[in-house]
Amino acid sequence: MSKEWEPENVFDVLGSEVARQILALASLRPLSATELAEHCDVSEPTIYRRIHALQEYDMLDEQRDIDDGGHHSKQFKTNLKEARFRVDDGQFDIDIQLKKDYSDKFTDFWTDLEKGAEDISKDANANSPHRDGSSSDLSSG
């Protein structure tokens, strides 16, 4: 769902006061589109257009909430940590940093750990002798 972070595109998205308000409000706590519309004093269709634009650039996350009655609702939280713009060699450059929650960091860590263990296991198996004493090293001729 993520679009390319070209400066012109990000300037367009963040150029909207409503988009900036959404990011600021949703950085405090997850909010529904209705709550955002009330706080921003705009219509829900306007909020949804801005939400969609922010989500295209991964600046806003959607989470589903289920209340005690089993009703589903969408809530939005800010995923943007930092946006830096600089002018270099006659062009704008953009650096966007997104927030990751601890579960995302743990998942990334675990995936990296598993991949490393698989790589070590493959290397060990490729260089270990077989039961009959032969080696699986195919590089010697």
Short mmCIF file of N, CA, C and O in Angstrom, two decimals, residues 22-73:
data_model
loop_
_atom_site.label_atom_id
_atom_site.label_comp_id
_atom_site.label_asym_id
_atom_site.label_seq_id
_atom_site.Cartn_x
_atom_site.Cartn_y
_atom_site.Cartn_z
N ILE A 22 -4.75 15.42 11.96
CA ILE A 22 -4.97 13.98 12.17
C ILE A 22 -3.73 13.34 12.77
O ILE A 22 -3.81 12.59 13.75
N LEU A 23 -2.56 13.63 12.19
CA LEU A 23 -1.32 13.06 12.70
C LEU A 23 -1.07 13.48 14.15
O LEU A 23 -0.66 12.66 14.97
N ALA A 24 -1.32 14.75 14.45
CA ALA A 24 -1.09 15.25 15.82
C ALA A 24 -2.05 14.59 16.80
O ALA A 24 -1.64 14.11 17.87
N LEU A 25 -3.33 14.55 16.46
CA LEU A 25 -4.34 13.97 17.37
C LEU A 25 -4.11 12.47 17.56
O LEU A 25 -4.18 11.96 18.68
N ALA A 26 -3.85 11.77 16.46
CA ALA A 26 -3.69 10.32 16.54
C ALA A 26 -2.34 9.91 17.13
O ALA A 26 -2.10 8.74 17.37
N SER A 27 -1.48 10.89 17.39
CA SER A 27 -0.23 10.57 18.09
C SER A 27 -0.47 10.48 19.60
O SER A 27 0.32 9.88 20.32
N LEU A 28 -1.56 11.07 20.06
CA LEU A 28 -1.89 11.05 21.49
C LEU A 28 -2.52 9.71 21.89
O LEU A 28 -2.20 9.16 22.93
N ARG A 29 -3.44 9.24 21.04
CA ARG A 29 -4.10 7.95 21.26
C ARG A 29 -4.84 7.59 19.99
O ARG A 29 -5.16 8.46 19.18
N PRO A 30 -5.12 6.30 19.77
CA PRO A 30 -5.89 5.91 18.58
C PRO A 30 -7.28 6.53 18.62
O PRO A 30 -7.93 6.58 19.67
N LEU A 31 -7.72 7.04 17.47
CA LEU A 31 -9.02 7.70 17.37
C LEU A 31 -9.78 7.17 16.16
O LEU A 31 -9.19 6.79 15.15
N SER A 32 -11.10 7.18 16.26
CA SER A 32 -11.95 6.79 15.13
C SER A 32 -12.07 7.97 14.17
O SER A 32 -11.75 9.11 14.51
N ALA A 33 -12.55 7.70 12.97
CA ALA A 33 -12.76 8.75 11.98
C ALA A 33 -13.78 9.77 12.50
O ALA A 33 -13.62 10.97 12.28
N THR A 34 -14.80 9.29 13.20
CA THR A 34 -15.81 10.20 13.76
C THR A 34 -15.18 11.14 14.78
O THR A 34 -15.43 12.35 14.75
N GLU A 35 -14.33 10.59 15.66
CA GLU A 35 -13.66 11.44 16.65
C GLU A 35 -12.74 12.44 15.97
O GLU A 35 -12.69 13.62 16.36
N LEU A 36 -12.03 11.99 14.94
CA LEU A 36 -11.13 12.90 14.23
C LEU A 36 -11.93 14.02 13.54
O LEU A 36 -11.52 15.18 13.58
N ALA A 37 -13.07 13.67 12.93
CA ALA A 37 -13.91 14.67 12.27
C ALA A 37 -14.40 15.71 13.26
O ALA A 37 -14.42 16.91 12.98
N GLU A 38 -14.79 15.25 14.46
CA GLU A 38 -15.27 16.18 15.50
C GLU A 38 -14.15 17.11 15.96
O GLU A 38 -14.35 18.32 16.08
N HIS A 39 -12.97 16.55 16.20
CA HIS A 39 -11.84 17.37 16.67
C HIS A 39 -11.36 18.35 15.60
O HIS A 39 -10.96 19.47 15.92
N CYS A 40 -11.40 17.92 14.35
CA CYS A 40 -10.90 18.76 13.26
C CYS A 40 -11.97 19.68 12.70
O CYS A 40 -11.68 20.56 11.88
N ASP A 41 -13.21 19.47 13.11
CA ASP A 41 -14.35 20.27 12.67
C ASP A 41 -14.51 20.23 11.15
O ASP A 41 -14.68 21.26 10.49
N VAL A 42 -14.43 19.00 10.59
CA VAL A 42 -14.66 18.78 9.16
C VAL A 42 -15.54 17.53 9.02
O VAL A 42 -15.76 16.81 9.98
N SER A 43 -15.99 17.29 7.80
CA SER A 43 -16.87 16.15 7.56
C SER A 43 -16.08 14.84 7.57
O SER A 43 -14.87 14.82 7.35
N GLU A 44 -16.78 13.74 7.80
CA GLU A 44 -16.14 12.42 7.78
C GLU A 44 -15.58 12.08 6.40
O GLU A 44 -14.48 11.51 6.31
N PRO A 45 -16.27 12.42 5.29
CA PRO A 45 -15.65 12.15 3.98
C PRO A 45 -14.30 12.86 3.81
O PRO A 45 -13.36 12.28 3.25
N THR A 46 -14.18 14.08 4.32
CA THR A 46 -12.90 14.79 4.27
C THR A 46 -11.86 14.07 5.09
O THR A 46 -10.71 13.90 4.66
N ILE A 47 -12.25 13.62 6.28
CA ILE A 47 -11.33 12.87 7.15
C ILE A 47 -10.87 11.60 6.44
O ILE A 47 -9.68 11.28 6.43
N TYR A 48 -11.81 10.87 5.85
CA TYR A 48 -11.44 9.61 5.18
C TYR A 48 -10.50 9.86 4.00
O TYR A 48 -9.61 9.05 3.74
N ARG A 49 -10.69 10.97 3.26
CA ARG A 49 -9.76 11.27 2.16
C ARG A 49 -8.35 11.50 2.69
O ARG A 49 -7.37 11.01 2.14
N ARG A 50 -8.25 12.24 3.79
CA ARG A 50 -6.94 12.51 4.38
C ARG A 50 -6.35 11.24 5.00
O ARG A 50 -5.16 11.00 4.90
N ILE A 51 -7.18 10.44 5.64
CA ILE A 51 -6.72 9.17 6.22
C ILE A 51 -6.14 8.30 5.10
O ILE A 51 -5.05 7.73 5.25
N HIS A 52 -6.85 8.20 3.99
CA HIS A 52 -6.39 7.39 2.87
C HIS A 52 -5.03 7.89 2.36
O HIS A 52 -4.12 7.09 2.13
N ALA A 53 -4.88 9.18 2.21
CA ALA A 53 -3.61 9.75 1.73
C ALA A 53 -2.47 9.46 2.72
O ALA A 53 -1.37 9.07 2.32
N LEU A 54 -2.74 9.60 4.01
CA LEU A 54 -1.73 9.33 5.03
C LEU A 54 -1.36 7.85 5.07
O LEU A 54 -0.19 7.49 5.26
N GLN A 55 -2.34 6.98 4.89
CA GLN A 55 -2.08 5.55 4.88
C GLN A 55 -1.28 5.13 3.64
O GLN A 55 -0.47 4.21 3.72
N GLU A 56 -1.49 5.80 2.52
CA GLU A 56 -0.72 5.48 1.32
C GLU A 56 0.78 5.66 1.54
O GLU A 56 1.57 4.99 0.89
N TYR A 57 1.13 6.55 2.44
CA TYR A 57 2.54 6.81 2.74
C TYR A 57 2.96 6.24 4.09
O TYR A 57 3.97 6.62 4.64
N ASP A 58 2.14 5.32 4.62
CA ASP A 58 2.42 4.62 5.89
C ASP A 58 2.57 5.56 7.08
O ASP A 58 3.19 5.21 8.08
N MET A 59 2.01 6.75 7.00
CA MET A 59 2.12 7.70 8.11
C MET A 59 1.03 7.49 9.15
O MET A 59 1.12 8.02 10.25
N LEU A 60 0.02 6.71 8.81
CA LEU A 60 -1.10 6.47 9.71
C LEU A 60 -1.44 4.99 9.65
O LEU A 60 -1.55 4.42 8.56
N ASP A 61 -1.58 4.38 10.81
CA ASP A 61 -1.93 2.97 10.91
C ASP A 61 -3.40 2.83 11.30
O ASP A 61 -3.93 3.65 12.05
N GLU A 62 -3.99 1.77 10.81
CA GLU A 62 -5.37 1.45 11.17
C GLU A 62 -5.36 0.22 12.06
O GLU A 62 -4.64 -0.73 11.81
N GLN A 63 -6.13 0.28 13.12
CA GLN A 63 -6.28 -0.89 13.97
C GLN A 63 -7.76 -1.11 14.21
O GLN A 63 -8.54 -0.17 14.25
N ARG A 64 -8.12 -2.36 14.31
CA ARG A 64 -9.53 -2.70 14.55
C ARG A 64 -9.72 -2.95 16.04
O ARG A 64 -8.92 -3.63 16.66
N ASP A 65 -10.81 -2.40 16.54
CA ASP A 65 -11.13 -2.54 17.95
C ASP A 65 -12.47 -3.26 18.05
O ASP A 65 -13.38 -3.00 17.27
N ILE A 66 -12.57 -4.18 18.99
CA ILE A 66 -13.83 -4.88 19.24
C ILE A 66 -14.27 -4.56 20.66
O ILE A 66 -13.53 -4.81 21.61
N ASP A 67 -15.44 -3.98 20.78
CA ASP A 67 -15.93 -3.63 22.12
C ASP A 67 -16.54 -4.86 22.79
O ASP A 67 -16.61 -5.94 22.21
N ASP A 68 -17.00 -4.68 24.03
CA ASP A 68 -17.58 -5.79 24.80
C ASP A 68 -18.80 -6.40 24.13
O ASP A 68 -19.09 -7.58 24.31
N GLY A 69 -19.52 -5.61 23.34
CA GLY A 69 -20.71 -6.09 22.64
C GLY A 69 -20.39 -6.79 21.32
O GLY A 69 -21.29 -7.23 20.62
N GLY A 70 -19.10 -6.86 20.97
CA GLY A 70 -18.70 -7.53 19.74
C GLY A 70 -18.74 -6.63 18.52
O GLY A 70 -18.57 -7.09 17.39
N HIS A 71 -18.94 -5.32 18.72
CA HIS A 71 -18.98 -4.38 17.60
C HIS A 71 -17.56 -4.02 17.19
O HIS A 71 -16.71 -3.73 18.03
N HIS A 72 -17.33 -4.03 15.89
CA HIS A 72 -16.02 -3.69 15.34
C HIS A 72 -15.96 -2.20 15.02
O HIS A 72 -16.93 -1.62 14.56
N SER A 73 -14.81 -1.60 15.26
CA SER A 73 -14.60 -0.22 14.85
C SER A 73 -13.15 -0.04 14.45
O SER A 73 -12.27 -0.78 14.89
#
